[in-house]
Amino acid sequence: MAGIPLYFVDLQDDLDDFGFEDYGPDCDSMRITAFLDIPGQDNLTPLARLEKYAFSDNVFNRQIIARGLLDVFRDFSNNEEDFLTVMEIVVRLSEDAEPTVRTELMEQIPPIAIFLQESRPKFPTAFFEYLMPIVLRYLTDVNNQVRKAGQEALLILLEQDLVAQSDIENKVCPILLDLSAPDSDDEYKVEAVNIICKMASMLSRTTVEHMLLPRFCELCSDGKLFQVRKICAANFGDICNAVGQEATERLLIPKFFELCSDSVWGMRKACAECFMAVSYTTSPEVRRSKLSPLFISLISDTCRWVRQAAFQSLGPFISTFANPSSAGLYIREDGTLSIRPPAQDVNSNPCQPSNNITVMSSSANAALSGSEQPMEIKPESSTEETSAEVHTKLSEDLNKNSWEESSDCCASPGEDMSGLCQGDKTAAGATEGTKESSFPGLSSGLPPAEDVFNTFLYWRPPLPDISQDLELLQFKAEKHNDACSVPCNNCVASNEIKKVLESLQEHIDDPDVQAQVQVLSAALRAAQFDSVGDCDTKKVEESGDNLQNKMILDETVVSDAACNQVQGDTLSSPASQKDISDQSSTSVLKSTDSEEQHRGTSVFLKKEQENNPPFEDDKSKLQDIIPQPLLDQYLSMTDPARAQTVDTEIAKHCAYSLPGVALTLGRQNWHCLKDTYETLASDVQWKVRRTLAFSIHELAVILGDQLTAADLVPIFNGFLKDLDEVRIGVLKHLYDFLKLLHADKRREYLYQLQEFVVTDNSRNWRFRYELAEQLILILELYNPNDVYDYLRHIALTLCSDKVSEVRWISFKLVVAILQKFYANSASALGLNFINELVVRFRHCSKWVGRQAFAFICQAVVEEECMPVDQFVEHLLPSLLSLASDPVPNVRVLLAKALRQTLLEKAYFKSVGNPHLEAAEETILALQSDRDQDVSFFATIKLKQDNMDNVTIEKQN
């Protein structure tokens, strides 16, 4: 009984008595079927013996029978009466009181069902009458393991399309609906919603929409169990894909808003992870107007894990805005990118602002403001101008108005920030018209606004409230909207965000809260930009300049140690907003004493602004393909502060999704991503650069040859000199990148290809192997002279590599080079190369080199890469001379080359061929070789021919 568990008692003893003791426990089914067919001392038939052990008092006997049921069915499937008897035994066995037996039985149901499907002509209704009721009954079994086995079996049956549609609608779905009812047991409900979500993708759209979707929507709002809501959130994208766009927008999107504002952060994190799948099933209007603001709320969540998941999904979510007609590219069925004809390219599209602005408060926002419900604001009018036109107007208005006017046009902090622009960085452009400080008394101590403000200062911690002046702008905006008869519904959304920003002031020291304030401010500006409209642009931008100067001055206050106390008093004071504004102004006046402390920073910022004018920099980031706040958040992923407050690998996620974002924006908007790509290419983490290196060839396809040569080639050159972990990404797609360059630019890399031979670690042989594979493809990109002058040396060097795998792939490279020469009528170069091969390998002092020569000759004949007369004249004599080589390994390869390749060619089979006699003599010599392997490979083909002849004679 060696190797057999001790717990097998009755059946195990009988198996041992019949000589099955050598089988292991994993061969139970084989042992059982063999045992049942052997007549025993008990004088029982196989069927009776099966029934005896199936209902034995020993539980392990019943387990063995349940485990071997598939083979039992196969043995008894020839007789219908015996088959039905076995099926009755299965039904009785399914009612076993031991959970392990029921579990073993359920694990065998799917393979048995597949077998019955194959044998359907014999037993058309066996599965539906006997096995399907067992599966359904086990879904409500009292034992947890049995229920899980039943659920897994059901999913397999549905995936294999073995369950009838009528059974799904009349039997499966009603059970799942009962288990997921509000008054159902908690454990059953969690399991039921899990299986509903998993089976949705396997059912028809009609079945899911009419039977499962209403219950799924109820479960999304289950207030009793957060586990139920979490499962719904994790599988939300699959449900949306199963029911389609119409049902998703009508029923599921409102539930998705609720889950994104759930008080449990795990729900919000799950929503962020499936955001792309949800967006994929919605219309462009819903995606832009509702899902984009909702995603901004997830990025600004108070929980770091939610923000981390949101930033990881940001790139994929942006990719759902892709429009092939706009990008000028499309993806073929094989997954490769292709360029559309120029006539179909769309170089510029009119700005399409969102019709709906949806503001969703996160969990922390809900806790602070007492609201968890999403709020949808639908403005009745939207601007028709492009982004460029809007910013041109902004610049003109700024230059026409004085600072006295702008000081009277301030509103609340949220409205001021939202009135600047849709994007995060557009506020910098609004400061170009600023020529002097709005505080005359401080004009000598502080540089002008255009010299101070940039994106670095923008992402600093939030500033004290200055709402006194800002209320004036709100009043004027409302008055102006009344005059124009245009309702400013977005002001409601702005007020909601303002309340959240004000409530977060007491936690401003927390880095996570600071990151949230930054993102909420960006969303606030985007919302207010749509609400103000064209007729407000002038006043809003002037107020933006005024606020920007105050932000800069207040940051000076923050940097001063003496004024920090004043700022703290201001934030904690219970006084009215007027008192807060007064205290803020007082702190600004006191900040004149700290002029020397911030002078260095001001000078540095001034130089930065001179090199990069703010308005031009922000204008270059404008586009109309995706909502600007989304792009701004994506561009901010390279900010070092994000690595501290969100995720240490956020830059890697940015690099990973960058080709998808670039494809979405199209090559006409590459300027929006250029700086970000260059930042990622110089990132200190080699994983970030490695990610870019693996995708640079795809980005080159997206950008085209001109942008590739201007912007990608310098980065590509930098990757060539990087670490091996980065260089391998470039090397794996070297051919794909080089073929996109112009011939003159491509030729410059001939000098650099040999640098790939040298690696940081000489043991990294796979690097050299990849180089040889790429060189085989690269040969078609260069003319024969360039191949001979540059690539030939690399190939010969790789042929002498220490690793055999590198040498064998390099021999194929040598053959490809020969084929290149003769295919382009460069026979002189080919002849020179052949002579070099003979000297280098045929007369090599090491047997490995001589063996390589035999392999190269065999490959040359197989590929027919050179004329036969050239081969027999220049290579065949040297090849046949290897028959006298002292090393058997060389003679073995020679025998293979002659017997399996050379003599099979029609040229050597022709009668009267002068070279045939020499080849046959060499074969005869090898057949009588003293080494058995050599003689074997020299005669194996002849033996095979003799066997074929004998077979033919027997048939005759």
Coordinates of C-alpha atoms in Angstrom, one line a residue, residues 219-744:
L219 CA -27.9 46.3 -4.5
C220 CA -25.8 49.3 -5.5
S221 CA -27.8 51.2 -2.9
D222 CA -27.8 48.5 -0.2
G223 CA -27.3 50.4 3.0
K224 CA -26.9 47.3 5.2
L225 CA -23.8 45.6 3.8
F226 CA -20.9 47.5 2.3
Q227 CA -19.5 44.2 0.9
V228 CA -22.5 44.1 -1.4
R229 CA -21.9 47.7 -2.7
K230 CA -18.2 46.9 -3.1
I231 CA -18.9 43.9 -5.3
C232 CA -21.3 46.0 -7.4
A233 CA -18.7 48.8 -7.7
A234 CA -15.9 46.3 -8.7
N235 CA -18.0 44.8 -11.4
F236 CA -19.8 47.9 -12.6
G237 CA -18.0 48.1 -15.9
D238 CA -19.0 44.5 -16.8
I239 CA -22.6 45.2 -16.1
C240 CA -22.5 48.4 -18.2
N241 CA -21.0 46.4 -21.1
A242 CA -23.6 43.7 -20.7
V243 CA -26.7 46.1 -20.9
G244 CA -25.4 48.6 -23.4
Q245 CA -25.3 52.4 -23.7
E246 CA -29.0 53.2 -23.3
A247 CA -29.6 51.3 -20.1
T248 CA -26.3 52.4 -18.7
E249 CA -27.1 56.1 -19.1
R250 CA -30.7 55.7 -18.0
L251 CA -30.3 53.5 -14.9
L252 CA -26.6 52.8 -14.1
I253 CA -25.0 56.2 -14.3
P254 CA -27.0 57.6 -11.3
K255 CA -26.1 54.5 -9.3
F256 CA -22.5 55.0 -10.3
F257 CA -22.6 58.6 -8.9
E258 CA -23.9 57.2 -5.6
L259 CA -21.1 54.7 -5.4
C260 CA -18.4 57.3 -6.2
S261 CA -19.6 59.3 -3.2
D262 CA -20.0 56.3 -0.9
S263 CA -18.7 56.8 2.7
V264 CA -16.5 53.7 2.5
W265 CA -13.3 54.5 0.6
G266 CA -13.1 51.0 -0.8
M267 CA -16.2 51.7 -2.9
R268 CA -14.8 54.8 -4.3
K269 CA -11.5 53.1 -5.1
A270 CA -13.4 50.3 -6.9
C271 CA -15.2 52.9 -9.0
A272 CA -12.0 54.6 -9.9
E273 CA -10.6 51.3 -11.1
C274 CA -13.5 50.5 -13.4
F275 CA -14.0 54.0 -14.6
M276 CA -12.7 53.4 -18.1
A277 CA -15.1 50.4 -18.6
V278 CA -18.0 52.5 -17.6
S279 CA -16.9 55.4 -19.8
Y280 CA -16.5 53.1 -22.7
T281 CA -20.2 52.3 -22.8
T282 CA -21.5 55.9 -22.6
S283 CA -22.0 58.5 -25.3
P284 CA -19.5 61.2 -25.8
E285 CA -21.9 63.8 -24.4
V286 CA -22.3 61.9 -21.1
R287 CA -18.7 61.1 -21.0
R288 CA -17.7 64.8 -21.2
S289 CA -20.5 66.4 -19.3
K290 CA -21.0 63.9 -16.4
L291 CA -18.2 61.4 -16.1
S292 CA -15.4 64.0 -16.4
P293 CA -16.4 66.1 -13.4
L294 CA -17.1 62.9 -11.5
F295 CA -13.6 61.7 -12.2
I296 CA -12.2 65.0 -11.0
S297 CA -13.9 64.4 -7.7
L298 CA -12.2 61.0 -7.3
I299 CA -8.8 62.5 -8.1
S300 CA -9.4 65.0 -5.3
D301 CA -10.6 62.4 -2.8
T302 CA -9.4 62.6 0.8
C303 CA -8.3 59.0 0.8
R304 CA -4.9 58.4 -0.7
W305 CA -5.8 55.0 -2.0
V306 CA -8.7 56.4 -4.0
R307 CA -6.5 59.1 -5.5
Q308 CA -3.9 56.5 -6.4
A309 CA -6.5 54.3 -8.2
A310 CA -7.9 57.4 -9.9
F311 CA -4.6 58.6 -11.3
Q312 CA -3.8 55.1 -12.5
S313 CA -7.1 55.1 -14.4
L314 CA -6.8 58.6 -15.6
G315 CA -4.9 57.7 -18.8
P316 CA -7.2 54.8 -19.7
F317 CA -10.2 57.1 -19.1
I318 CA -8.8 59.8 -21.3
S319 CA -8.3 57.2 -24.0
T320 CA -12.1 56.7 -24.2
F321 CA -12.4 60.1 -25.7
A322 CA -10.4 59.0 -28.8
N323 CA -11.9 59.7 -32.1
P324 CA -10.2 58.1 -35.2
S325 CA -11.4 60.8 -37.5
S326 CA -9.8 63.4 -35.2
A327 CA -6.5 61.6 -34.5
G328 CA -5.9 60.6 -38.1
L329 CA -5.2 57.0 -36.9
Y330 CA -7.2 53.8 -36.4
I331 CA -6.4 50.4 -35.0
R332 CA -6.6 47.5 -37.3
E333 CA -8.2 44.1 -36.5
D334 CA -4.7 42.7 -35.7
G335 CA -4.1 45.4 -33.1
T336 CA -1.6 47.5 -35.1
L337 CA -1.9 51.2 -35.6
S338 CA -2.5 52.5 -39.1
I339 CA -2.6 56.0 -40.6
R340 CA -5.7 57.2 -42.3
P341 CA -5.5 58.9 -45.7
P342 CA -4.8 62.7 -45.4
A343 CA -8.2 63.5 -46.8
Q344 CA -9.8 61.9 -43.7
D345 CA -7.6 63.7 -41.1
V346 CA -9.2 66.4 -39.1
N347 CA -6.6 68.9 -38.1
S348 CA -8.8 71.2 -36.1
N349 CA -12.2 70.7 -34.5
P350 CA -14.4 73.4 -33.0
C351 CA -14.5 73.5 -29.2
Q352 CA -17.2 71.4 -27.8
P353 CA -17.7 72.4 -24.2
S354 CA -19.6 70.2 -21.8
N355 CA -23.4 70.6 -21.8
N356 CA -23.6 69.3 -18.2
I357 CA -21.4 70.0 -15.3
T358 CA -21.7 67.4 -12.6
V359 CA -20.1 67.9 -9.2
M360 CA -19.7 64.9 -7.0
S361 CA -18.5 65.3 -3.5
S362 CA -16.1 62.6 -2.2
S363 CA -16.5 60.8 1.1
A364 CA -14.6 63.4 3.0
N365 CA -16.7 66.1 1.3
A366 CA -19.8 64.3 2.2
A367 CA -18.7 64.0 5.8
L368 CA -17.9 67.7 6.0
S369 CA -20.8 69.1 4.1
G370 CA -23.4 66.4 5.1
S371 CA -24.3 65.6 1.5
E372 CA -23.7 62.4 -0.4
Q373 CA -26.0 62.9 -3.4
P374 CA -24.6 63.9 -6.8
M375 CA -25.8 67.2 -8.2
E376 CA -26.2 67.8 -11.9
I377 CA -26.1 71.3 -13.3
K378 CA -27.3 71.8 -16.9
P379 CA -26.6 75.2 -18.3
E380 CA -28.9 76.3 -21.1
S381 CA -26.2 77.9 -23.1
S382 CA -22.6 77.1 -24.0
T383 CA -19.8 78.9 -25.6
E384 CA -19.1 78.3 -29.3
E385 CA -15.6 79.7 -29.4
T386 CA -12.5 77.6 -29.6
S387 CA -10.0 77.7 -26.9
A388 CA -7.6 79.8 -28.9
E389 CA -10.3 82.4 -29.5
V390 CA -11.3 82.5 -25.8
H391 CA -7.7 83.1 -24.8
T392 CA -7.2 85.8 -27.4
K393 CA -10.2 87.7 -26.0
L394 CA -8.9 87.2 -22.5
S395 CA -5.5 88.8 -23.5
E396 CA -7.2 91.7 -25.2
D397 CA -9.5 92.4 -22.3
L398 CA -6.6 92.4 -19.9
N399 CA -4.6 94.9 -21.9
K400 CA -7.6 97.2 -22.1
N401 CA -8.5 97.4 -18.4
S402 CA -6.7 98.9 -15.4
W403 CA -6.1 97.4 -12.0
E404 CA -8.6 99.7 -10.4
E405 CA -11.4 98.1 -12.4
S406 CA -10.1 94.6 -11.7
S407 CA -10.1 95.3 -8.0
D408 CA -13.8 95.8 -8.1
C409 CA -14.6 92.6 -10.0
C410 CA -13.7 90.0 -7.4
A411 CA -16.0 87.3 -6.2
S412 CA -15.8 84.3 -4.0
P413 CA -12.6 82.2 -4.0
G414 CA -14.2 79.4 -6.0
E415 CA -15.7 81.7 -8.6
D416 CA -12.5 83.7 -9.0
M417 CA -10.5 80.6 -9.6
S418 CA -13.0 79.0 -11.9
G419 CA -13.4 82.1 -14.0
L420 CA -9.8 82.0 -15.2
C421 CA -10.0 79.1 -17.6
Q422 CA -10.9 75.5 -18.1
G423 CA -7.4 74.2 -17.5
D424 CA -5.2 74.2 -14.5
K425 CA -2.5 76.3 -16.0
T426 CA -4.5 78.9 -18.0
A427 CA -4.5 81.2 -15.0
A428 CA -0.9 81.9 -15.8
G429 CA -1.9 83.3 -19.2
A430 CA -4.3 85.7 -17.6
T431 CA -1.5 87.4 -15.8
E432 CA 0.3 88.5 -19.0
G433 CA -1.6 91.8 -19.1
T434 CA -0.5 92.6 -15.5
K435 CA 2.0 95.4 -15.4
E436 CA 1.9 96.6 -11.8
S437 CA 0.9 95.4 -8.4
S438 CA -2.6 95.9 -7.1
F439 CA -1.1 97.0 -3.8
P440 CA 0.7 100.3 -4.6
G441 CA 2.5 100.4 -1.3
L442 CA 4.2 97.1 -2.0
S443 CA 5.1 97.7 -5.7
S444 CA 8.8 98.4 -4.8
G445 CA 9.1 95.3 -2.7
L446 CA 7.5 92.7 -4.9
P447 CA 8.1 92.0 -8.6
P448 CA 5.2 92.2 -11.1
A449 CA 2.8 89.4 -11.3
E450 CA 4.0 88.1 -14.6
D451 CA 7.5 87.7 -13.0
V452 CA 6.2 85.8 -10.0
F453 CA 3.4 83.4 -11.0
N454 CA 4.0 80.1 -12.6
T455 CA 2.8 76.5 -12.3
F456 CA 5.2 75.9 -9.4
L457 CA 3.6 78.6 -7.3
Y458 CA 0.1 77.4 -8.4
W459 CA 0.6 74.0 -6.9
R460 CA 1.6 75.4 -3.5
P461 CA -0.6 74.9 -0.5
P462 CA -4.0 76.8 -0.4
L463 CA -4.1 80.4 0.6
P464 CA -6.1 82.2 3.3
D465 CA -9.7 83.3 2.4
I466 CA -10.0 86.7 0.8
S467 CA -13.7 86.6 0.3
Q468 CA -14.5 90.3 0.9
D469 CA -13.3 91.4 -2.5
L470 CA -14.4 88.2 -4.1
E471 CA -18.0 88.8 -3.1
L472 CA -18.1 91.8 -5.3
L473 CA -17.3 89.7 -8.4
Q474 CA -20.0 87.3 -7.5
F475 CA -22.5 90.2 -7.1
K476 CA -21.5 91.7 -10.5
A477 CA -21.5 88.3 -12.2
E478 CA -25.1 87.6 -11.0
K479 CA -26.1 91.1 -12.0
H480 CA -24.6 90.7 -15.4
N481 CA -26.3 87.3 -15.8
D482 CA -29.6 88.8 -14.9
A483 CA -29.1 91.5 -17.5
C484 CA -28.2 88.9 -20.2
S485 CA -31.1 86.6 -19.2
V486 CA -28.7 83.7 -19.0
P487 CA -29.0 81.6 -15.8
C488 CA -25.7 80.9 -14.1
N489 CA -26.5 77.4 -12.8
N490 CA -22.9 76.5 -12.4
C491 CA -22.6 79.1 -9.6
V492 CA -24.5 76.6 -7.5
A493 CA -21.8 74.0 -8.3
S494 CA -19.1 76.6 -7.5
N495 CA -20.7 77.4 -4.2
E496 CA -20.8 73.7 -3.2
I497 CA -17.1 73.3 -4.0
K498 CA -16.4 76.6 -2.1
K499 CA -18.0 75.2 1.0
V500 CA -15.8 72.1 0.8
L501 CA -12.7 74.2 0.3
E502 CA -13.7 76.3 3.3
S503 CA -14.3 73.2 5.5
L504 CA -10.9 71.9 4.6
Q505 CA -9.0 74.9 5.8
E506 CA -8.7 73.6 9.3
H507 CA -6.9 70.5 8.0
I508 CA -4.6 72.4 5.6
D509 CA -1.5 71.1 7.2
D510 CA -2.3 67.6 6.0
P511 CA -0.5 66.9 2.7
D512 CA -3.4 64.7 1.5
V513 CA -5.8 67.6 2.2
Q514 CA -3.5 70.0 0.3
A515 CA -3.6 67.7 -2.7
Q516 CA -7.4 67.6 -2.5
V517 CA -7.7 71.3 -2.4
Q518 CA -5.4 71.7 -5.4
V519 CA -7.6 69.4 -7.6
L520 CA -10.9 70.8 -6.3
S521 CA -9.6 74.3 -7.3
A522 CA -8.9 73.0 -10.8
A523 CA -12.5 71.6 -11.1
L524 CA -13.9 74.8 -9.7
R525 CA -12.2 76.9 -12.4
A526 CA -13.4 74.6 -15.1
A527 CA -17.0 74.8 -13.9
Q528 CA -17.0 78.6 -13.5
F529 CA -15.4 79.1 -16.9
D530 CA -18.5 77.6 -18.6
S531 CA -20.9 79.5 -16.4
V532 CA -19.4 83.0 -16.9
G533 CA -19.5 82.8 -20.7
D534 CA -18.1 85.1 -23.4
C535 CA -19.8 88.3 -22.1
D536 CA -18.1 87.8 -18.6
T537 CA -14.7 87.0 -19.9
K538 CA -13.3 90.5 -19.5
K539 CA -14.3 91.0 -15.9
V540 CA -13.5 87.5 -14.8
E541 CA -10.0 87.6 -16.2
E542 CA -9.3 90.9 -14.5
S543 CA -10.5 89.5 -11.2
G544 CA -8.2 86.5 -11.9
D545 CA -5.2 88.8 -12.2
N546 CA -6.2 90.5 -8.9
L547 CA -6.6 87.2 -7.1
Q548 CA -3.4 85.9 -8.6
N549 CA -1.4 88.8 -7.2
K550 CA -3.0 88.4 -3.8
M551 CA -2.2 84.7 -3.9
I552 CA 1.5 85.5 -4.5
L553 CA 1.5 88.1 -1.8
D554 CA -0.1 85.8 0.6
E555 CA 2.4 83.1 -0.2
T556 CA 5.0 85.5 0.8
V557 CA 3.2 85.8 4.1
V558 CA 3.2 82.1 4.5
S559 CA 6.9 82.0 3.9
D560 CA 7.5 84.5 6.6
A561 CA 7.7 83.0 10.1
A562 CA 6.3 86.1 11.8
C563 CA 3.3 86.2 9.5
N564 CA 2.5 82.6 9.9
Q565 CA 0.9 83.3 13.2
V566 CA -1.2 86.1 11.6
Q567 CA -2.4 83.6 9.0
G568 CA -3.3 81.0 11.6
D569 CA -5.3 83.6 13.5
T570 CA -7.1 84.6 10.3
L571 CA -8.1 81.1 9.5
S572 CA -9.2 80.2 13.0
S573 CA -11.0 83.5 13.7
P574 CA -14.9 83.2 14.1
A575 CA -15.3 86.7 12.7
S576 CA -17.3 87.5 9.6
Q577 CA -15.8 87.3 6.1
K578 CA -15.2 91.0 6.2
D579 CA -13.0 90.6 9.2
I580 CA -11.2 87.8 7.6
S581 CA -10.5 89.9 4.6
D582 CA -9.3 92.8 6.8
Q583 CA -7.0 90.4 8.6
S584 CA -5.7 89.1 5.3
S585 CA -5.0 92.6 4.1
T586 CA -3.2 93.4 7.3
S587 CA -1.0 90.3 7.0
V588 CA -0.1 91.3 3.4
L589 CA 0.9 94.8 4.6
K590 CA 3.1 93.2 7.3
S591 CA 4.8 91.0 4.8
T592 CA 6.8 93.9 3.5
D593 CA 9.3 93.2 6.3
S594 CA 10.1 89.8 4.8
E595 CA 11.2 91.2 1.5
E596 CA 14.7 90.0 1.8
Q597 CA 13.6 86.5 2.7
H598 CA 11.7 86.0 -0.5
R599 CA 13.8 88.1 -2.9
G600 CA 15.8 85.1 -4.0
T601 CA 12.7 83.1 -4.9
S602 CA 11.2 86.1 -6.8
V603 CA 14.4 86.4 -8.9
F604 CA 14.4 82.7 -9.7
L605 CA 10.7 82.8 -10.7
K606 CA 11.3 85.9 -12.8
K607 CA 14.0 84.1 -14.8
E608 CA 11.8 81.2 -15.2
Q609 CA 9.0 83.4 -16.6
E610 CA 11.4 85.1 -19.0
N611 CA 12.4 81.8 -20.4
N612 CA 8.8 80.5 -20.5
P613 CA 6.2 83.2 -20.9
P614 CA 3.2 82.1 -19.0
F615 CA 0.6 82.9 -21.6
E616 CA 2.4 81.1 -24.4
D617 CA 3.1 78.1 -22.1
D618 CA -0.5 77.8 -21.2
K619 CA -1.8 78.4 -24.7
S620 CA 0.3 75.5 -25.9
K621 CA -1.5 73.2 -23.6
L622 CA -5.0 74.0 -25.0
Q623 CA -6.9 71.4 -27.0
D624 CA -10.5 70.5 -27.6
I625 CA -10.5 66.7 -27.7
I626 CA -10.9 66.0 -24.0
P627 CA -12.0 68.2 -21.1
Q628 CA -9.1 70.4 -20.2
P629 CA -9.2 69.6 -16.4
L630 CA -8.5 65.9 -17.2
L631 CA -5.5 66.8 -19.3
D632 CA -4.2 69.1 -16.7
Q633 CA -4.5 66.5 -14.1
Y634 CA -2.7 64.0 -16.3
L635 CA 0.1 66.5 -17.0
S636 CA 0.5 67.0 -13.2
M637 CA 1.4 63.4 -12.7
T638 CA 5.0 64.3 -13.3
D639 CA 5.0 66.7 -10.4
P640 CA 7.3 65.5 -7.7
A641 CA 4.7 66.4 -5.1
R642 CA 2.3 63.8 -6.5
A643 CA 4.8 61.1 -5.7
Q644 CA 4.6 62.1 -2.1
T645 CA 0.9 62.6 -1.7
V646 CA -0.5 60.1 -4.2
D647 CA 1.8 57.3 -5.3
T648 CA 5.5 56.8 -5.6
E649 CA 5.1 55.2 -9.0
I650 CA 2.6 57.7 -10.4
A651 CA 5.2 58.7 -13.0
K652 CA 5.4 55.2 -14.3
H653 CA 1.6 55.0 -14.7
C654 CA 1.8 58.3 -16.6
A655 CA 4.4 56.9 -18.9
Y656 CA 2.5 53.7 -19.4
S657 CA -0.7 55.4 -20.6
L658 CA 1.0 58.2 -22.5
P659 CA 0.7 56.6 -26.0
G660 CA -3.0 56.1 -25.4
V661 CA -3.4 59.8 -24.4
A662 CA -1.3 60.8 -27.4
L663 CA -3.5 58.7 -29.7
T664 CA -6.6 60.4 -28.3
L665 CA -5.3 63.9 -28.7
G666 CA -3.8 63.2 -32.2
R667 CA -0.6 64.5 -33.6
Q668 CA -2.0 68.0 -34.0
N669 CA -2.1 68.3 -30.2
W670 CA 1.3 66.8 -29.5
H671 CA 2.4 70.1 -28.1
C672 CA 0.3 69.4 -25.1
L673 CA 2.3 66.3 -24.2
K674 CA 5.7 67.2 -25.4
D675 CA 7.0 68.7 -22.1
T676 CA 5.5 65.9 -20.1
Y677 CA 7.2 63.3 -22.3
E678 CA 10.5 65.0 -22.0
T679 CA 10.1 65.1 -18.2
L680 CA 9.3 61.4 -18.1
A681 CA 12.2 60.6 -20.4
S682 CA 14.6 62.2 -17.9
D683 CA 13.0 60.7 -14.8
V684 CA 15.4 59.4 -12.2
Q685 CA 13.5 56.1 -12.0
W686 CA 14.7 53.7 -14.6
K687 CA 11.3 51.9 -14.6
V688 CA 9.7 55.1 -16.0
R689 CA 12.3 55.4 -18.7
R690 CA 12.0 51.7 -19.5
T691 CA 8.2 52.1 -19.9
L692 CA 8.8 54.9 -22.4
A693 CA 11.4 52.9 -24.3
F694 CA 9.1 50.0 -24.8
S695 CA 6.4 52.2 -26.4
I696 CA 8.4 54.8 -28.3
H697 CA 7.9 53.0 -31.6
E698 CA 4.1 53.2 -31.1
L699 CA 4.3 56.9 -30.3
A700 CA 6.4 57.4 -33.5
V701 CA 3.5 55.9 -35.5
I702 CA 1.1 58.3 -33.8
L703 CA 3.2 61.4 -34.4
G704 CA 4.4 60.7 -37.9
D705 CA 7.9 61.1 -39.4
Q706 CA 8.3 64.9 -38.9
L707 CA 7.4 65.1 -35.2
T708 CA 9.3 61.9 -34.6
A709 CA 12.5 63.3 -36.1
A710 CA 12.1 66.5 -34.2
D711 CA 11.0 65.3 -30.7
L712 CA 11.5 61.6 -30.4
V713 CA 14.8 61.0 -32.0
P714 CA 16.8 62.9 -29.3
I715 CA 15.0 60.9 -26.6
F716 CA 15.6 57.7 -28.5
N717 CA 19.3 58.5 -28.7
G718 CA 19.3 59.0 -24.9
F719 CA 17.7 55.6 -24.4
L720 CA 20.5 54.0 -26.5
K721 CA 23.0 55.1 -23.9
D722 CA 20.9 54.3 -20.9
L723 CA 20.9 51.2 -18.6
D724 CA 20.4 47.8 -20.1
E725 CA 17.0 47.6 -18.5
V726 CA 16.0 50.7 -20.6
R727 CA 18.0 49.8 -23.7
I728 CA 16.2 46.5 -24.1
G729 CA 12.9 48.3 -24.5
V730 CA 14.4 50.2 -27.5
L731 CA 16.1 47.1 -28.8
K732 CA 13.0 45.0 -28.9
H733 CA 11.3 47.4 -31.3
L734 CA 14.4 48.8 -33.0
Y735 CA 13.2 47.8 -36.4
D736 CA 9.7 49.3 -35.9
F737 CA 11.2 52.6 -34.9
L738 CA 13.9 52.8 -37.6
K739 CA 11.6 52.1 -40.4
L740 CA 9.6 55.2 -39.6
L741 CA 12.6 57.5 -40.1
H742 CA 13.8 59.0 -43.3
A743 CA 16.6 57.1 -45.0
D744 CA 19.3 59.8 -44.2

